[in-house]
PDB file of C-alpha atoms in Angstrom:
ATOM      1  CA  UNK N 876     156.689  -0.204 222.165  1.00  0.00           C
ATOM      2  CA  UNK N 877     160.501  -0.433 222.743  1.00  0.00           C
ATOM      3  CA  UNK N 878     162.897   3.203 221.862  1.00  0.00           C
ATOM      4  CA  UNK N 879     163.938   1.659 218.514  1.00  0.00           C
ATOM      5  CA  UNK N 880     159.992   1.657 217.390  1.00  0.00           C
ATOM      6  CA  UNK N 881     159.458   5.052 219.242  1.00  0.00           C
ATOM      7  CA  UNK N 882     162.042   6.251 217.420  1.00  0.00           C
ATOM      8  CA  UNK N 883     161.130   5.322 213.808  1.00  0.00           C
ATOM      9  CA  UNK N 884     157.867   6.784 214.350  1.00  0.00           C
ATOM     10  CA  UNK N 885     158.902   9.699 215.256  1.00  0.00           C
ATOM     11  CA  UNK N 886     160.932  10.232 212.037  1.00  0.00           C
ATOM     12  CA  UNK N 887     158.325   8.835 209.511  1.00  0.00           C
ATOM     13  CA  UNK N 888     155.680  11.374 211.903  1.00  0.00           C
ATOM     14  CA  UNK N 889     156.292  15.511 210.584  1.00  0.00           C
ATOM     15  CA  UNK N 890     154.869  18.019 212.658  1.00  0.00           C
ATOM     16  CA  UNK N 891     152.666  20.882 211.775  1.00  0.00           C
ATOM     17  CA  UNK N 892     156.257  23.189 212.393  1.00  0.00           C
ATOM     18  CA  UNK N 893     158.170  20.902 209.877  1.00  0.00           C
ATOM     19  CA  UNK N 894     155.157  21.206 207.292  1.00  0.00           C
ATOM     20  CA  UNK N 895     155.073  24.969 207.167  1.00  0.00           C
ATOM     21  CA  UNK N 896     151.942  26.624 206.468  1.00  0.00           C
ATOM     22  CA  UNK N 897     150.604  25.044 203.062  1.00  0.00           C
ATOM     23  CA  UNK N 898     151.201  21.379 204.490  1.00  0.00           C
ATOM     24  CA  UNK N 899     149.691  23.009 207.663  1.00  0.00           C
ATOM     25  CA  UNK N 900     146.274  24.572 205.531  1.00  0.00           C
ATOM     26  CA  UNK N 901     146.260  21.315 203.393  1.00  0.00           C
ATOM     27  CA  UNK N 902     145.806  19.383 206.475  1.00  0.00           C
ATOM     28  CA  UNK N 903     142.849  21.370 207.504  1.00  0.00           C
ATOM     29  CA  UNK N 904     139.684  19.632 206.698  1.00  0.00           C
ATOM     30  CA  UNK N 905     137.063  20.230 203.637  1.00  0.00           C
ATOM     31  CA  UNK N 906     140.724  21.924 202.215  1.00  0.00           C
ATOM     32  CA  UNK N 907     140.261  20.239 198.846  1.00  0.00           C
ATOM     33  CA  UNK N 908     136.587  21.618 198.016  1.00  0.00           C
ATOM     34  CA  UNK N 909     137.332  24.980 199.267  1.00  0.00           C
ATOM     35  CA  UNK N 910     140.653  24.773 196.682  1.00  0.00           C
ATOM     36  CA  UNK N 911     138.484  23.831 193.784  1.00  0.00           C
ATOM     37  CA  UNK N 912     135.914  26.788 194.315  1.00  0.00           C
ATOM     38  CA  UNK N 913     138.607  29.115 194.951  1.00  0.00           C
ATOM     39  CA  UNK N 914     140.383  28.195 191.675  1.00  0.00           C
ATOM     40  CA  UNK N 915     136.722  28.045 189.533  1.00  0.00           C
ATOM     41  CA  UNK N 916     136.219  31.752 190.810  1.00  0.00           C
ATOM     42  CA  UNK N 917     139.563  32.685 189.620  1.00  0.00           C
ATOM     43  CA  UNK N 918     139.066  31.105 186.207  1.00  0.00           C
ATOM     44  CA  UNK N 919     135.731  33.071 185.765  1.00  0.00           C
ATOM     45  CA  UNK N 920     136.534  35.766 187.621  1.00  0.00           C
ATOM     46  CA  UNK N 921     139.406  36.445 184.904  1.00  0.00           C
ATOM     47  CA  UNK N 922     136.656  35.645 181.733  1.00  0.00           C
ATOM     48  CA  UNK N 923     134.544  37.813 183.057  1.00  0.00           C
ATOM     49  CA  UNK N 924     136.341  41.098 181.663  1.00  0.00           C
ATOM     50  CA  UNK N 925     136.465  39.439 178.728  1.00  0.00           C
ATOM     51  CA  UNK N 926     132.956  38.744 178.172  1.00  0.00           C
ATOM     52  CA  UNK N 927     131.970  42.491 179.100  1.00  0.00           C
ATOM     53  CA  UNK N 928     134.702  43.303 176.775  1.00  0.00           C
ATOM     54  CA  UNK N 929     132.721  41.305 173.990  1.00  0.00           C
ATOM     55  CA  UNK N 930     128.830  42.763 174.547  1.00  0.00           C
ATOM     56  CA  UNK N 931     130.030  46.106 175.185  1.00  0.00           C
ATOM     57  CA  UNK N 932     131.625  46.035 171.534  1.00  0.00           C
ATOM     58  CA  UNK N 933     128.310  44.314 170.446  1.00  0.00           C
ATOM     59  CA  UNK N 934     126.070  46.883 172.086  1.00  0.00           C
ATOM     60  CA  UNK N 935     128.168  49.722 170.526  1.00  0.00           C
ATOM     61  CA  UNK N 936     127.717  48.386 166.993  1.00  0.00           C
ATOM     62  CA  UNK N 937     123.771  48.114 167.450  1.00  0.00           C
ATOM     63  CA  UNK N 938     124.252  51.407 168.560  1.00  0.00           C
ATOM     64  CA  UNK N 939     125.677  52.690 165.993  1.00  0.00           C
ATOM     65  CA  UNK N 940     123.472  50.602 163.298  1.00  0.00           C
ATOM     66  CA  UNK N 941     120.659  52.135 164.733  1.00  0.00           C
ATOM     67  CA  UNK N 942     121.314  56.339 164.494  1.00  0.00           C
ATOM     68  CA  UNK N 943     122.946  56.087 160.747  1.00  0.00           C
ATOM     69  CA  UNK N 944     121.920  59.463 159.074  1.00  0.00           C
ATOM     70  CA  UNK N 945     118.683  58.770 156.824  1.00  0.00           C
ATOM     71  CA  UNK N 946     119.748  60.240 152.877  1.00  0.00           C
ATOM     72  CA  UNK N 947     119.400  63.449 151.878  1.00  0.00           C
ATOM     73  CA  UNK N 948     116.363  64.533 149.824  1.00  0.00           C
ATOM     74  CA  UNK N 949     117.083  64.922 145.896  1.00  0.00           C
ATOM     75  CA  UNK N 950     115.693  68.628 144.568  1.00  0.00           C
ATOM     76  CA  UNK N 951     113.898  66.934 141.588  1.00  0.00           C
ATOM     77  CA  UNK N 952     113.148  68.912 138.015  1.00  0.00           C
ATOM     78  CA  UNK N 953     115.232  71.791 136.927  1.00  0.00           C
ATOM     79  CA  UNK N 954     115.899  75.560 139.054  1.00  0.00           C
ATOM     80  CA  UNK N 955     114.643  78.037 136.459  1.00  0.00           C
ATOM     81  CA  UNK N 956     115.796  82.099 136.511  1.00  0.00           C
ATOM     82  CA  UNK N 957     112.722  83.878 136.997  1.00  0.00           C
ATOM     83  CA  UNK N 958     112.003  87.471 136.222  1.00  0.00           C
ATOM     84  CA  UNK N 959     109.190  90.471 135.592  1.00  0.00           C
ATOM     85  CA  UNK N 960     111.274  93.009 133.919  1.00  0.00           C
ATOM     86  CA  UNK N 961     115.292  93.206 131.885  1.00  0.00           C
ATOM     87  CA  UNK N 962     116.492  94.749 135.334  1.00  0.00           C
ATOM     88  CA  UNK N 963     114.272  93.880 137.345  1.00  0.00           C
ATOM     89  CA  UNK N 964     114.385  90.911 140.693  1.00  0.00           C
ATOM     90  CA  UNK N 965     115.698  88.082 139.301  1.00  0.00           C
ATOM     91  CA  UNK N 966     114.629  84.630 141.528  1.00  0.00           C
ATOM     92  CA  UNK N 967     115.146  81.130 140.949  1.00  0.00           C
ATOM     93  CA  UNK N 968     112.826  78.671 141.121  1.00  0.00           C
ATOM     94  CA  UNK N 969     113.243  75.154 142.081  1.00  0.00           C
ATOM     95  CA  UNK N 970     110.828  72.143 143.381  1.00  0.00           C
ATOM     96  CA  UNK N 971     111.047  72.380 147.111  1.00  0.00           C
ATOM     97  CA  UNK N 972     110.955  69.202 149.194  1.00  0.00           C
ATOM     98  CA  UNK N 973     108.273  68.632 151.528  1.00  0.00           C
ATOM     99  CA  UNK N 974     109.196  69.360 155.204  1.00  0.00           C
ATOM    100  CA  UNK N 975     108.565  65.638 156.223  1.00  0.00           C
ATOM    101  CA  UNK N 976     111.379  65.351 154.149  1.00  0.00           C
ATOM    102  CA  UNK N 977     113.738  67.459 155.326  1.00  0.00           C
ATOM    103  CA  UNK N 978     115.291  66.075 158.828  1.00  0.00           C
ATOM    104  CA  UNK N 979     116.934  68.147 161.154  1.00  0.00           C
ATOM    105  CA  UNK N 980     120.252  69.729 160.339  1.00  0.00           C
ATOM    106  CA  UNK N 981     119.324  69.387 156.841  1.00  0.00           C
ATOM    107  CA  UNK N 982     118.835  72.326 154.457  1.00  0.00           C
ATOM    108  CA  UNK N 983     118.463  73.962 151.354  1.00  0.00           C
ATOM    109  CA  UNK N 984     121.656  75.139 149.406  1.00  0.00           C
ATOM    110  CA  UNK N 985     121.465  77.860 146.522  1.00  0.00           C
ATOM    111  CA  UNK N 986     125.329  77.166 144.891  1.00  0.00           C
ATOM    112  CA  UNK N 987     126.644  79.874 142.382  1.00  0.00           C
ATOM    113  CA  UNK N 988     129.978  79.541 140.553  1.00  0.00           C
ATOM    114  CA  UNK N 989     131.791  81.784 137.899  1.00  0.00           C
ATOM    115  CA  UNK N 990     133.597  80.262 135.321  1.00  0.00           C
ATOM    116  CA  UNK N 991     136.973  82.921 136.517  1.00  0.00           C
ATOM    117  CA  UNK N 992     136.932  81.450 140.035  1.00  0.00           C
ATOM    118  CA  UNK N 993     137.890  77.691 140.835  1.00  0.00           C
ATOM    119  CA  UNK N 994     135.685  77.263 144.107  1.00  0.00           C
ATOM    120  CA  UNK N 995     131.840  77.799 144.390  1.00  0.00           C
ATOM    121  CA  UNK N 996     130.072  79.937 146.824  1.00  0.00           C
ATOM    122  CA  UNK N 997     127.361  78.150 149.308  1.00  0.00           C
ATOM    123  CA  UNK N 998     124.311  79.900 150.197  1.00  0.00           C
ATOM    124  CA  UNK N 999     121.999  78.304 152.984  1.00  0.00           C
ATOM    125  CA  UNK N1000     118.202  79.556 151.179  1.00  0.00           C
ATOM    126  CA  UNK N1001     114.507  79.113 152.297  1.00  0.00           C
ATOM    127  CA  UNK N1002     113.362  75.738 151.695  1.00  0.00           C
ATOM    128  CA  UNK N1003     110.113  77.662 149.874  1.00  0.00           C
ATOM    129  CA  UNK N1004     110.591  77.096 146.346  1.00  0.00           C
ATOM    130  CA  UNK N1005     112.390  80.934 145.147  1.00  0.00           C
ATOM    131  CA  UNK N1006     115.007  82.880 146.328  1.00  0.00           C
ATOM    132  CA  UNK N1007     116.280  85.996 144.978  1.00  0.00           C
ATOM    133  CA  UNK N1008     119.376  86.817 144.108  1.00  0.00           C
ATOM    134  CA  UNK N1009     119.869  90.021 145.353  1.00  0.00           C
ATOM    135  CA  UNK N1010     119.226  88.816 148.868  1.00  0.00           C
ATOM    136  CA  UNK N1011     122.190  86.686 148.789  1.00  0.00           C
ATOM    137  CA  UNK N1012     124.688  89.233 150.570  1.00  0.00           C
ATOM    138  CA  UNK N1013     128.111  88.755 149.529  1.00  0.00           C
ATOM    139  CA  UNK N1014     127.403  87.593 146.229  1.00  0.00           C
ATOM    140  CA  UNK N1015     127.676  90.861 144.155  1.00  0.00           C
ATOM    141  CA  UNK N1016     131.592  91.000 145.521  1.00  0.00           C
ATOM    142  CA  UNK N1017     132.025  87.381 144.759  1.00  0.00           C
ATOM    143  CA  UNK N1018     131.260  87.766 140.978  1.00  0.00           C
ATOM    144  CA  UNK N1019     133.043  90.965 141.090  1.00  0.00           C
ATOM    145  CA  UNK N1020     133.701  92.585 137.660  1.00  0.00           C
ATOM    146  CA  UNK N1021     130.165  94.132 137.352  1.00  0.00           C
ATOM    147  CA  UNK N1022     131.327  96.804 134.263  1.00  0.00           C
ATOM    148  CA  UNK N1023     132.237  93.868 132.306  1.00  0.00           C
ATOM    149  CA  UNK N1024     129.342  91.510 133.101  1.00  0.00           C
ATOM    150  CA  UNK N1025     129.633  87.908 134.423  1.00  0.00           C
ATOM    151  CA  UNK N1026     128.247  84.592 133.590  1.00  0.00           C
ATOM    152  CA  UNK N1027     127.435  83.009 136.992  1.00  0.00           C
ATOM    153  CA  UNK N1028     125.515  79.347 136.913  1.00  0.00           C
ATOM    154  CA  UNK N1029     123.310  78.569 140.107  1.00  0.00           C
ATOM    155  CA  UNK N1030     122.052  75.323 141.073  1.00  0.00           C
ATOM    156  CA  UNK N1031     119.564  73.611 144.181  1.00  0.00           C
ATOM    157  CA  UNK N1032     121.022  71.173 146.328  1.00  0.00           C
ATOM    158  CA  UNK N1033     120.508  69.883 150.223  1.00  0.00           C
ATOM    159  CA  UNK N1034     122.941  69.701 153.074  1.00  0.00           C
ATOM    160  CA  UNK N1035     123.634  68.822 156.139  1.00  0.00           C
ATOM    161  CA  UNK N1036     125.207  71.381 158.572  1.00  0.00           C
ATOM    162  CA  UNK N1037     127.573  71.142 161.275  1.00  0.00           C
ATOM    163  CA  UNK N1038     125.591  74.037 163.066  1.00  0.00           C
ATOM    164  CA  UNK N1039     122.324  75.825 162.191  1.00  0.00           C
ATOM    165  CA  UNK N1040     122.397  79.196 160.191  1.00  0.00           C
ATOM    166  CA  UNK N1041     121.727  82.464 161.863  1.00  0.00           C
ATOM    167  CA  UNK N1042     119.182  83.236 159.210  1.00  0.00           C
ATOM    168  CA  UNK N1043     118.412  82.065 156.122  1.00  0.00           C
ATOM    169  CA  UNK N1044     119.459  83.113 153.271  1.00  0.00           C
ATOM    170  CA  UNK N1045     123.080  82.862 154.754  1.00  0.00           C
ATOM    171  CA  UNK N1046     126.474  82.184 153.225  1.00  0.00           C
ATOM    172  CA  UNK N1047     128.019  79.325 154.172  1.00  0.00           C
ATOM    173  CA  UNK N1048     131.864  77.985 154.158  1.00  0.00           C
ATOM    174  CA  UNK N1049     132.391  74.296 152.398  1.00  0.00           C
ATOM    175  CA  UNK N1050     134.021  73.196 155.672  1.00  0.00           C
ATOM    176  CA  UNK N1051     130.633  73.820 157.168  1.00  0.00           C
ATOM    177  CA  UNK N1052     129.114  70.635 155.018  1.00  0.00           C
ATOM    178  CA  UNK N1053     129.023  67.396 156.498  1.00  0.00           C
ATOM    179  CA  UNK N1054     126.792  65.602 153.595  1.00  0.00           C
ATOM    180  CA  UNK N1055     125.401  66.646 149.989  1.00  0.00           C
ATOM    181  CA  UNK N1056     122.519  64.979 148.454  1.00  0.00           C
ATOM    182  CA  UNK N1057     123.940  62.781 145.862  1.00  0.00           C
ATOM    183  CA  UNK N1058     122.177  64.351 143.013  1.00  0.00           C
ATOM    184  CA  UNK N1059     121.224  68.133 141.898  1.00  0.00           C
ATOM    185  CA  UNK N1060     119.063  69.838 139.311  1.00  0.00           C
ATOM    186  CA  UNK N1061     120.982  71.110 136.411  1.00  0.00           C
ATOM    187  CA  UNK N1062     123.064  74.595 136.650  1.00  0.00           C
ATOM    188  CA  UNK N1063     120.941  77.312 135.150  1.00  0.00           C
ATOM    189  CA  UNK N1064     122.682  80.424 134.016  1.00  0.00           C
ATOM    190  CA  UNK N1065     122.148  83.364 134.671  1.00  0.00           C
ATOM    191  CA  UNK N1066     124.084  87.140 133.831  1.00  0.00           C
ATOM    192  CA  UNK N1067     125.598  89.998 136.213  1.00  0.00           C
ATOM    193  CA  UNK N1068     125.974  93.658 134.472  1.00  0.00           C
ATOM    194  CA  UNK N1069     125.084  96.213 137.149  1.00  0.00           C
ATOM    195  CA  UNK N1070     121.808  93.952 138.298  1.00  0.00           C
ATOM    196  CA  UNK N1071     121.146  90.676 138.037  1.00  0.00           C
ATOM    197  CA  UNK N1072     119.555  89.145 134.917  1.00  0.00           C
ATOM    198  CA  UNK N1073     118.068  86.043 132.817  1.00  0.00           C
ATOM    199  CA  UNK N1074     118.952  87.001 129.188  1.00  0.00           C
ATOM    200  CA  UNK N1075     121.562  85.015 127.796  1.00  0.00           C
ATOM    201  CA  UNK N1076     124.328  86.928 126.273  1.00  0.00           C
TER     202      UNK N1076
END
């Protein structure tokens, strides 16, 4: 081979220097498989968050499908003002659901409202079919007026709490309520002049 010949091969020839170091790592052998794996693991690498994304949401939503709150029990028939004597304990009466039926954080409400006052007092009762009235404390300053006599009304619902009550029966704020039975009994009147009573005046 004469210089001229040398000499073109040397210039049609590039060294690993003149390459630099991706012409040097293409020329390295098995480059083109290990290229294609790197780029598949890439590709999934970057779907993966997005398919944990996807059955995390889906897990949630069974989650969530699965603990909804069962209804409320409905206190069926009427609550009925119950007593011996003119001033004597007045209860009401009412059909109490059956335990089974009653889940936990669910109870028994005795509300009262007076026709002079625009919000109704909530009383958390025994779920045992009666309550009397006088044991609802609070309620005598609520109606107020005693001289004068009051019409109250008192109906039977159930509720669920955000907390238990200390003891029952126990006043309770509206806040406190979470979710009301969609139905009630009817309001049953009752009358306030120094005691409670039945009659209807």
């Amino acid at each position: 081979m004469n210089r001229k010949q040398r000499g073109a091969a040397t210039e049609g020839d590039v060294t690993g220097a003149e390459r630099g170091w991706f012409g040097r790592l293409r020329a390295q052998p098995g480059f083109r498989t290990a290229f294609v794996a790197f780029c598949l693991t890439v590709i999934l690498g970057v779907g993966a968050p997005a398919a944990y994304a996807l059955w995390s949401s889906s897990v949630r939503g069974m989650v969530t499908v699965q603990t909804v709150k069962p209804p409320l029990p409905v206190i069926t028939g009427s609550v009925q003002c119950m007593q011996r004597t003119i001033l004597g304990v007045v209860s009401m009466r009412y059909s109490a659901p059956s335990a089974a039926a009653m889940p936990e954080g669910v109870y028994v409400t005795a509300v009262i409202s007076v026709p002079d006052r625009s919000e109704p007092i909530y009383y958390a009762v025994p779920n045992t079919g009666s309550f009397n009235l006088k044991d609802l404390h609070g309620l005598g300053e609520y109606i107020g007026g005693s001289l004068s006599g009051k019409r109250i009304s008192v109906t039977v619902s159930t509720v669920r709490l955000d907390q238990a009550p200390q003891a029952l029966p126990s006043e309770i704020q509206a806040a406190a309520i979470r979710d009301q039975a969609d139905a009630a009994p009817p309001a049953e009147p009752a009358y306030f002049y120094l005691s409670y009573q039945c009659n209807r005046l």
